[in-house]
Short mmCIF file of C-alpha atoms and ligand atoms in Angstrom, two decimals:
data_model
loop_
_atom_site.label_atom_id
_atom_site.label_comp_id
_atom_site.label_asym_id
_atom_site.label_seq_id
_atom_site.Cartn_x
_atom_site.Cartn_y
_atom_site.Cartn_z
CA MET O 1 0.00 0.00 0.00
CA LYS O 2 1.05 3.59 -0.61
CA LYS O 3 -0.23 6.60 1.26
CA ILE O 4 -0.90 9.69 -0.83
CA LEU O 5 -1.75 13.14 0.50
CA ILE O 6 -4.05 15.20 -1.71
CA THR O 7 -4.46 18.79 -0.52
CA GLY O 8 -7.56 20.76 -1.53
CA GLY O 9 -9.41 17.54 -2.31
CA ALA O 10 -12.78 19.02 -1.35
CA GLY O 11 -12.46 21.68 -4.05
CA PHE O 12 -13.37 21.58 -7.72
CA ILE O 13 -10.34 19.90 -9.33
CA GLY O 14 -9.18 18.13 -6.16
CA SER O 15 -12.44 16.22 -5.80
CA HIS O 16 -12.04 14.82 -9.32
CA VAL O 17 -8.44 13.83 -8.56
CA VAL O 18 -9.39 12.09 -5.28
CA ARG O 19 -12.12 10.13 -7.06
CA LEU O 20 -9.85 9.11 -9.96
CA PHE O 21 -7.00 7.98 -7.70
CA LEU O 22 -9.32 5.92 -5.48
CA GLN O 23 -10.92 4.25 -8.49
CA LYS O 24 -7.75 3.58 -10.41
CA TYR O 25 -5.29 2.61 -7.67
CA PRO O 26 -6.63 0.00 -5.22
CA GLU O 27 -3.18 -0.02 -3.60
CA TYR O 28 -3.47 3.65 -2.53
CA ASP O 29 -4.70 5.07 0.74
CA ILE O 30 -5.75 8.64 0.07
CA VAL O 31 -5.73 11.36 2.73
CA ASN O 32 -7.58 14.51 1.70
CA LEU O 33 -6.39 17.57 3.65
CA ASP O 34 -8.71 20.52 3.20
CA LYS O 35 -9.60 23.58 5.25
CA LEU O 36 -13.13 23.67 3.81
CA THR O 37 -13.10 27.31 2.88
CA TYR O 38 -16.13 28.67 1.02
CA ALA O 39 -14.77 26.74 -2.04
CA GLY O 40 -14.33 23.39 -0.30
CA ASN O 41 -17.36 21.20 -0.04
CA LEU O 42 -17.54 17.66 1.31
CA GLU O 43 -20.66 17.09 -0.77
CA ASN O 44 -18.26 16.90 -3.74
CA LEU O 45 -16.98 13.59 -2.38
CA GLN O 46 -20.12 12.03 -0.88
CA ASP O 47 -19.77 9.00 -3.16
CA VAL O 48 -16.33 8.05 -1.78
CA GLU O 49 -16.88 8.98 1.89
CA SER O 50 -17.34 5.39 3.04
CA ASN O 51 -14.38 4.01 1.08
CA PRO O 52 -12.03 2.48 3.71
CA ARG O 53 -9.02 3.72 1.71
CA TYR O 54 -10.18 7.36 1.98
CA THR O 55 -9.58 9.65 4.96
CA PHE O 56 -10.69 13.26 5.20
CA CYS O 57 -8.69 15.55 7.41
CA LYS O 58 -9.86 19.10 8.07
CA GLY O 59 -6.96 21.47 8.50
CA ASP O 60 -5.16 24.56 7.31
CA ILE O 61 -1.89 24.27 5.36
CA VAL O 62 -0.89 27.64 6.80
CA ASP O 63 -0.73 26.03 10.25
CA GLU O 64 2.86 24.77 10.32
CA ARG O 65 2.55 22.64 13.46
CA PHE O 66 -0.56 20.94 12.16
CA VAL O 67 1.09 20.12 8.82
CA VAL O 68 4.23 18.70 10.47
CA ASN O 69 2.11 16.50 12.75
CA LEU O 70 0.04 15.23 9.84
CA PHE O 71 3.18 14.13 7.97
CA GLU O 72 4.56 12.45 11.12
CA GLU O 73 1.32 10.61 11.68
CA HIS O 74 0.85 9.34 8.12
CA GLN O 75 4.34 8.98 6.59
CA PHE O 76 3.14 9.88 3.10
CA ASP O 77 4.75 8.38 0.00
CA GLY O 78 3.53 11.13 -2.28
CA VAL O 79 1.83 14.52 -2.26
CA VAL O 80 -0.50 16.06 -4.85
CA HIS O 81 -0.84 19.69 -3.79
CA LEU O 82 -3.95 21.46 -5.05
CA ALA O 83 -5.09 23.48 -2.01
CA ALA O 84 -5.13 27.15 -2.89
CA GLU O 85 -7.11 30.31 -2.95
CA SER O 86 -8.04 30.19 -6.62
CA HIS O 87 -10.26 33.08 -7.71
CA VAL O 88 -8.65 36.13 -9.35
CA ASP O 89 -11.43 38.55 -8.33
CA ARG O 90 -11.11 37.56 -4.67
CA SER O 91 -7.33 38.05 -4.92
CA ILE O 92 -7.95 41.61 -6.06
CA SER O 93 -10.08 42.38 -3.01
CA ASN O 94 -8.06 40.33 -0.48
CA PRO O 95 -4.50 39.60 -1.70
CA THR O 96 -3.03 38.70 1.70
CA GLU O 97 -5.14 35.57 2.06
CA PHE O 98 -3.63 34.36 -1.22
CA ILE O 99 -0.06 34.85 0.02
CA LYS O 100 -0.86 32.96 3.23
CA THR O 101 -2.42 29.89 1.63
CA ASN O 102 -0.63 29.76 -1.71
CA VAL O 103 2.88 30.74 -0.60
CA ILE O 104 3.20 30.01 3.15
CA GLY O 105 0.96 26.95 2.83
CA THR O 106 3.15 25.54 0.04
CA ILE O 107 6.40 26.09 1.91
CA ASN O 108 4.91 24.44 5.00
CA LEU O 109 4.10 21.36 2.93
CA LEU O 110 7.56 21.31 1.31
CA ASN O 111 9.26 21.57 4.70
CA ALA O 112 7.06 18.93 6.30
CA ALA O 113 7.60 16.51 3.39
CA ARG O 114 11.36 17.04 3.45
CA ASN O 115 11.46 16.59 7.19
CA SER O 116 9.34 13.46 7.15
CA TRP O 117 11.33 11.94 4.26
CA LYS O 118 14.58 12.78 6.10
CA ASP O 119 16.23 13.68 2.79
CA ASN O 120 15.76 10.10 1.57
CA PHE O 121 13.64 10.76 -1.47
CA GLU O 122 13.60 7.34 -3.12
CA ASP O 123 10.15 6.59 -4.59
CA LYS O 124 8.76 9.84 -3.19
CA VAL O 125 6.99 12.57 -5.20
CA PHE O 126 5.88 16.09 -4.33
CA TYR O 127 3.61 17.26 -7.14
CA HIS O 128 2.54 20.90 -7.20
CA ILE O 129 -0.48 21.90 -9.29
CA SER O 130 -0.29 25.34 -10.85
CA THR O 131 -1.83 27.56 -13.48
CA ASP O 132 -0.98 29.03 -16.87
CA GLU O 133 -1.69 32.47 -15.39
CA VAL O 134 1.89 32.60 -14.03
CA TYR O 135 3.09 33.26 -17.60
CA GLY O 136 1.16 36.53 -17.83
CA SER O 137 -1.00 37.75 -20.69
CA LEU O 138 -0.64 36.95 -24.41
CA GLY O 139 -1.48 39.19 -27.36
CA LYS O 140 -3.21 37.79 -30.44
CA GLU O 141 -0.31 35.50 -31.35
CA GLY O 142 1.73 32.83 -29.58
CA PHE O 143 1.33 30.20 -26.88
CA PHE O 144 2.72 29.54 -23.42
CA VAL O 145 5.43 26.86 -23.44
CA GLU O 146 7.17 25.38 -20.39
CA ASP O 147 10.04 27.86 -20.51
CA THR O 148 8.00 30.99 -21.19
CA PRO O 149 9.32 33.54 -18.66
CA TYR O 150 7.05 34.10 -15.68
CA ASP O 151 5.14 37.41 -15.76
CA PRO O 152 2.25 37.11 -13.28
CA ARG O 153 -0.03 40.14 -13.15
CA SER O 154 -2.71 39.47 -10.55
CA PRO O 155 -2.25 38.80 -6.84
CA TYR O 156 -3.55 35.25 -7.52
CA SER O 157 -1.08 34.49 -10.32
CA SER O 158 1.77 36.15 -8.40
CA SER O 159 1.12 33.95 -5.40
CA LYS O 160 1.02 30.84 -7.61
CA ALA O 161 4.22 31.93 -9.39
CA SER O 162 5.88 32.42 -6.03
CA SER O 163 4.91 28.91 -4.92
CA ASP O 164 6.12 27.42 -8.24
CA HIS O 165 9.52 29.09 -7.71
CA LEU O 166 9.75 27.70 -4.18
CA VAL O 167 8.94 24.17 -5.36
CA ARG O 168 11.66 24.42 -8.04
CA ALA O 169 14.09 25.86 -5.50
CA TYR O 170 13.57 22.80 -3.27
CA PHE O 171 14.45 20.57 -6.24
CA HIS O 172 17.69 22.42 -6.96
CA THR O 173 18.68 23.10 -3.36
CA TYR O 174 17.67 19.93 -1.52
CA GLY O 175 17.11 17.46 -4.37
CA MET O 176 13.42 17.20 -3.44
CA PRO O 177 11.54 14.95 -5.91
CA VAL O 178 9.19 17.60 -7.27
CA LYS O 179 7.00 17.93 -10.34
CA ILE O 180 4.94 20.92 -11.47
CA SER O 181 2.16 21.37 -13.99
CA ASN O 182 0.59 24.57 -15.26
CA CYS O 183 -2.92 24.17 -16.60
CA SER O 184 -5.36 26.37 -18.49
CA ASN O 185 -8.93 27.18 -17.36
CA ASN O 186 -10.92 24.15 -16.22
CA TYR O 187 -14.66 23.59 -16.53
CA GLY O 188 -16.92 20.75 -15.43
CA SER O 189 -19.05 19.52 -12.56
CA HIS O 190 -18.60 20.70 -8.94
CA GLN O 191 -17.03 24.09 -9.78
CA PHE O 192 -17.94 26.88 -7.38
CA PRO O 193 -20.25 29.31 -9.21
CA GLU O 194 -18.01 32.34 -8.85
CA LYS O 195 -16.01 31.20 -11.92
CA LEU O 196 -17.27 32.14 -15.37
CA ILE O 197 -19.00 28.97 -16.60
CA PRO O 198 -20.95 27.85 -13.50
CA LEU O 199 -21.79 31.47 -12.67
CA MET O 200 -23.32 31.96 -16.11
CA ILE O 201 -25.20 28.62 -15.96
CA HIS O 202 -26.61 29.58 -12.56
CA ASN O 203 -27.68 33.04 -13.72
CA ILE O 204 -29.17 31.83 -17.02
CA LYS O 205 -31.25 29.33 -15.08
CA GLN O 206 -32.50 32.04 -12.74
CA LYS O 207 -32.94 34.57 -15.57
CA LYS O 208 -30.49 36.91 -13.84
CA PRO O 209 -28.17 39.36 -15.69
CA LEU O 210 -25.04 37.72 -17.19
CA PRO O 211 -22.14 39.98 -16.13
CA VAL O 212 -19.54 40.05 -18.93
CA TYR O 213 -16.42 42.01 -18.00
CA GLY O 214 -15.30 44.82 -20.34
CA GLU O 215 -16.12 44.03 -23.96
CA GLY O 216 -16.05 40.27 -23.46
CA LEU O 217 -13.10 39.88 -25.83
CA ASN O 218 -10.61 38.31 -23.41
CA ILE O 219 -9.64 34.81 -24.42
CA ARG O 220 -9.25 31.67 -22.30
CA ASP O 221 -8.25 28.11 -23.26
CA TRP O 222 -10.79 25.72 -21.69
CA LEU O 223 -10.14 22.16 -20.56
CA TRP O 224 -12.59 19.60 -19.12
CA VAL O 225 -11.76 19.01 -15.45
CA ASN O 226 -11.73 15.21 -15.87
CA ASP O 227 -9.07 15.61 -18.55
CA HIS O 228 -7.01 17.72 -16.14
CA ALA O 229 -7.37 14.96 -13.52
CA ARG O 230 -6.16 12.43 -16.14
CA ALA O 231 -3.15 14.64 -16.88
CA ILE O 232 -2.38 14.91 -13.15
CA ASP O 233 -2.49 11.11 -12.91
CA VAL O 234 -0.09 10.71 -15.85
CA ILE O 235 2.36 13.32 -14.56
CA PHE O 236 2.28 12.04 -10.98
CA HIS O 237 3.13 8.53 -12.15
CA ASN O 238 5.25 9.04 -15.27
CA GLY O 239 6.46 12.65 -15.34
CA LYS O 240 10.15 13.35 -14.80
CA LEU O 241 11.36 14.78 -11.50
CA GLY O 242 12.21 18.47 -11.56
CA GLU O 243 10.18 19.01 -14.73
CA THR O 244 7.26 21.23 -15.61
CA TYR O 245 4.39 20.20 -17.88
CA ASN O 246 1.89 22.54 -19.50
CA ILE O 247 -1.67 21.21 -19.76
CA GLY O 248 -4.28 22.78 -22.03
CA GLY O 249 -7.32 22.13 -24.14
CA ASN O 250 -6.18 23.73 -27.41
CA ASN O 251 -9.58 25.32 -27.16
CA GLU O 252 -9.64 29.13 -27.17
CA TRP O 253 -12.81 31.13 -26.73
CA THR O 254 -13.55 34.80 -26.24
CA ASN O 255 -15.69 35.21 -23.16
CA ILE O 256 -18.58 36.66 -25.11
CA ASP O 257 -18.66 33.78 -27.64
CA LEU O 258 -18.54 31.31 -24.78
CA VAL O 259 -21.39 33.00 -22.91
CA LYS O 260 -23.46 33.02 -26.12
CA LEU O 261 -22.78 29.29 -26.64
CA LEU O 262 -23.91 28.65 -23.08
CA CYS O 263 -27.07 30.69 -23.69
CA ARG O 264 -27.90 28.62 -26.78
CA THR O 265 -27.20 25.34 -24.98
CA MET O 266 -29.31 26.34 -21.98
CA ASP O 267 -32.21 27.61 -24.15
CA LYS O 268 -32.27 24.18 -25.77
CA LYS O 269 -32.09 22.27 -22.47
CA LEU O 270 -34.63 24.47 -20.71
CA LYS O 271 -36.93 24.51 -23.75
CA ARG O 272 -36.77 28.27 -23.95
CA GLU O 273 -37.07 30.17 -27.21
CA GLN O 274 -33.64 30.43 -28.92
CA GLY O 275 -32.19 33.89 -28.20
CA GLU O 276 -34.09 34.35 -24.93
CA SER O 277 -31.11 33.92 -22.59
CA GLU O 278 -28.76 36.07 -24.71
CA LYS O 279 -30.95 39.02 -23.78
CA LEU O 280 -29.62 38.66 -20.22
CA ILE O 281 -26.03 39.53 -21.29
CA THR O 282 -24.91 42.68 -19.46
CA TYR O 283 -21.54 44.29 -19.99
CA VAL O 284 -20.08 45.36 -16.64
CA LYS O 285 -16.97 47.18 -15.43
CA ASP O 286 -13.80 45.35 -16.46
CA ARG O 287 -11.66 43.41 -13.98
CA ALA O 288 -8.62 45.40 -12.80
CA GLY O 289 -5.50 44.29 -14.73
CA HIS O 290 -7.60 41.82 -16.73
CA ASP O 291 -5.24 39.47 -18.64
CA MET O 292 -6.13 39.50 -22.34
CA ARG O 293 -5.37 36.01 -23.52
CA TYR O 294 -4.11 32.67 -22.20
CA ALA O 295 -3.24 29.81 -24.55
CA ILE O 296 -1.23 26.68 -23.82
CA ASP O 297 1.06 24.71 -26.08
CA ALA O 298 0.66 21.19 -24.67
CA THR O 299 3.07 19.47 -27.06
CA LYS O 300 5.45 18.30 -24.32
CA ILE O 301 2.90 16.31 -22.32
CA LYS O 302 1.49 14.85 -25.55
CA ASN O 303 4.87 13.76 -26.91
CA GLU O 304 6.47 12.63 -23.66
CA LEU O 305 3.52 11.20 -21.74
CA GLY O 306 0.91 10.53 -24.41
CA TRP O 307 -1.77 12.73 -22.81
CA GLU O 308 -4.41 14.56 -24.87
CA PRO O 309 -7.88 15.91 -24.05
CA SER O 310 -10.43 13.11 -24.41
CA ILE O 311 -13.55 15.01 -25.42
CA THR O 312 -14.51 18.06 -27.47
CA PHE O 313 -15.58 21.28 -25.80
CA GLU O 314 -19.12 21.09 -27.19
CA VAL O 315 -19.65 17.62 -25.65
CA GLY O 316 -17.96 18.56 -22.36
CA LEU O 317 -19.95 21.75 -22.04
CA GLU O 318 -23.25 20.03 -22.73
CA GLN O 319 -22.50 17.40 -20.06
CA THR O 320 -21.49 20.18 -17.68
CA VAL O 321 -24.73 22.09 -18.21
CA GLU O 322 -26.69 18.87 -17.66
CA TRP O 323 -24.85 18.22 -14.40
CA TYR O 324 -25.66 21.67 -12.99
CA LEU O 325 -29.29 21.37 -14.04
CA LYS O 326 -29.59 17.94 -12.42
CA ASN O 327 -27.82 18.95 -9.22
CA GLU O 328 -29.95 21.85 -8.10
CA ASP O 329 -29.46 20.97 -4.42
CA TRP O 330 -25.67 21.17 -4.76
CA LEU O 331 -25.95 24.58 -6.39
CA GLU O 332 -28.40 25.81 -3.78
CA ASN O 333 -26.25 24.62 -0.88
CA VAL O 334 -23.08 26.28 -2.14
CA THR O 335 -24.82 29.51 -3.17
CA SER O 336 -26.44 30.21 0.17
CA GLY O 337 -24.83 32.29 2.89
CA GLU O 338 -21.30 33.45 2.29
CA TYR O 339 -21.56 33.32 -1.51
CA GLN O 340 -24.56 35.63 -1.52
CA LYS O 341 -22.57 38.25 0.37
CA TYR O 342 -19.65 37.88 -2.05
CA TYR O 343 -21.95 38.14 -5.07
CA GLU O 344 -23.63 41.29 -3.87
CA LYS O 345 -20.28 42.98 -3.16
CA GLN O 346 -18.67 41.91 -6.47
CA TYR O 347 -21.52 42.84 -8.77
CA LYS O 348 -23.20 45.67 -6.85
P1 NAD E 1 -11.00 25.51 -5.56
O1 NAD E 1 -11.00 26.91 -5.08
O2 NAD E 1 -12.25 24.91 -6.12
O3 NAD E 1 -10.51 24.52 -4.39
C1 NAD E 1 -9.48 24.83 -3.53
C2 NAD E 1 -9.57 23.91 -2.32
O4 NAD E 1 -8.48 24.24 -1.43
C3 NAD E 1 -10.86 24.09 -1.52
O5 NAD E 1 -11.41 22.82 -1.21
C4 NAD E 1 -10.42 24.82 -0.26
O6 NAD E 1 -11.21 24.51 0.88
C5 NAD E 1 -9.00 24.32 -0.11
N1 NAD E 1 -8.16 25.28 0.65
C6 NAD E 1 -8.08 26.62 0.46
N2 NAD E 1 -7.24 27.16 1.38
C7 NAD E 1 -6.78 26.14 2.14
C8 NAD E 1 -5.88 26.07 3.24
N3 NAD E 1 -5.30 27.16 3.74
N4 NAD E 1 -5.61 24.86 3.78
C9 NAD E 1 -6.20 23.73 3.29
N5 NAD E 1 -7.08 23.75 2.26
C10 NAD E 1 -7.37 24.94 1.69
O7 NAD E 1 -9.80 25.45 -6.62
P2 NAD E 1 -9.64 24.57 -7.93
O8 NAD E 1 -10.21 25.30 -9.06
O9 NAD E 1 -10.06 23.19 -7.64
O10 NAD E 1 -8.05 24.63 -8.08
C11 NAD E 1 -7.21 23.65 -7.48
C12 NAD E 1 -5.77 23.96 -7.85
O11 NAD E 1 -5.61 23.97 -9.26
C13 NAD E 1 -5.29 25.33 -7.35
O12 NAD E 1 -3.97 25.19 -6.90
C14 NAD E 1 -5.36 26.19 -8.60
O13 NAD E 1 -4.40 27.22 -8.54
C15 NAD E 1 -5.04 25.19 -9.69
N6 NAD E 1 -5.61 25.48 -11.01
C16 NAD E 1 -6.94 25.74 -11.16
C17 NAD E 1 -7.45 25.97 -12.45
C18 NAD E 1 -8.92 26.22 -12.68
O14 NAD E 1 -9.32 26.53 -13.81
N7 NAD E 1 -9.78 26.08 -11.70
C19 NAD E 1 -6.60 25.96 -13.57
C20 NAD E 1 -5.23 25.69 -13.36
C21 NAD E 1 -4.76 25.44 -12.08
P1 TYD E 2 -12.61 33.12 -14.31
O1 TYD E 2 -13.56 31.98 -14.42
O2 TYD E 2 -12.64 33.98 -13.09
O3 TYD E 2 -11.15 32.54 -14.58
P2 TYD E 2 -9.73 33.33 -14.77
O4 TYD E 2 -9.90 34.76 -14.50
O5 TYD E 2 -8.87 32.65 -13.77
O6 TYD E 2 -9.35 33.05 -16.19
O7 TYD E 2 -12.86 34.08 -15.57
C1 TYD E 2 -12.74 33.62 -16.90
C2 TYD E 2 -12.90 34.81 -17.81
O8 TYD E 2 -14.25 35.30 -17.71
C3 TYD E 2 -12.01 35.99 -17.45
O9 TYD E 2 -11.56 36.63 -18.65
C4 TYD E 2 -12.92 36.92 -16.66
C5 TYD E 2 -14.29 36.68 -17.30
N1 TYD E 2 -15.44 36.83 -16.39
C6 TYD E 2 -16.53 37.62 -16.77
O10 TYD E 2 -16.55 38.22 -17.88
N2 TYD E 2 -17.59 37.73 -15.91
C7 TYD E 2 -17.62 37.10 -14.71
O11 TYD E 2 -18.60 37.25 -13.94
C8 TYD E 2 -16.51 36.27 -14.34
C9 TYD E 2 -16.49 35.55 -13.01
C10 TYD E 2 -15.44 36.15 -15.21
#
């Protein structure tokens, strides 16, 4: 048996990774460490709760003592580190929280892993999950490759860049067995509805205004969350130590075209007249320092590890819409309370 720590497993991507690892690796015990912030939700993992190889542990990666004790207690063989503050708009209103969790939290995990492995790193892996946003903002041309210079421009991407640098520093300085991946925007089930796609689905359903920032011409490269989880699996098991892998969907959309596609899909699913939901589109004040375009060149992971996205965007998006429509209770539970306050402040 191997014991694997997954941090942030109650969040959007983490819950898909926990589920995949439990299903695919009967020889793994999985410990999910999560603080359960507004974005962490144990409902995301209800189906695996009773699995004897799964343990949930509520805790804060910023709490150094707690993290050290957890590593002493469990003697992990590997770490997949996803816990983070992850929403750019929240990082603009509260940057310090992002430095605490994303930077201090990451160094606490690195130190605890190093300490528990006593500098004997054979068969150990510390895998840090990051974002393409660390590379900055592209113009019309070009793609992010693994050695694109870092140029983060939001407090969120700066905190992720900082943690990426620390993880690499531990490889060079202490020989820690690290891996890093930088992924484009994810979509799929269980995503907190503050991010573009679930927010728009939620609002279309409720016939609420669809807040498009600026002119809606910013471009993102969208990847189905299950395909990201598959890439994480491949990198964790077969990626080279000390290396970085870019993960992307080769699937660029302007925000406005994406929102219109969602409107058409939802009109069909909800049996509304075509064009009805598009009327809800409302252009609002642009995000401060809004990055224009992200686009990933995922050639390295394809050539070296044989990973590619498994489904088209149209199919993935339709399945995603269906999931949110079917799981009204989930949406209601996560949108009560704290989220309502956030929504009112953000879009007042
Ligand atoms: P999320 O916000 O849905 O989940 C984050 C999880 O981390 C939550 O369960 C939360 O409770 C937990 N967490 C937050 N602070 C914590 C702390 N101090 N201690 C312990 N747990 C804490 O985020 P996500 O979208 O699932 O992203 C997961 C990771 O993937 C992040 O590192 C993010 O930077 C990265 N990433 C996300 C995307 C994307 O499109 N969502 C793309 C590329 C990379
Ligand atoms: P988001 O889902 O926050 O991801 P990120 O900023 O990390 O890429 O936003 C995706 C894009 O959608 C981004 O260009 C900002 C834009 N956006 C809106 O136009 N309206 C919204 O209400 C939100 C949340 C995002």
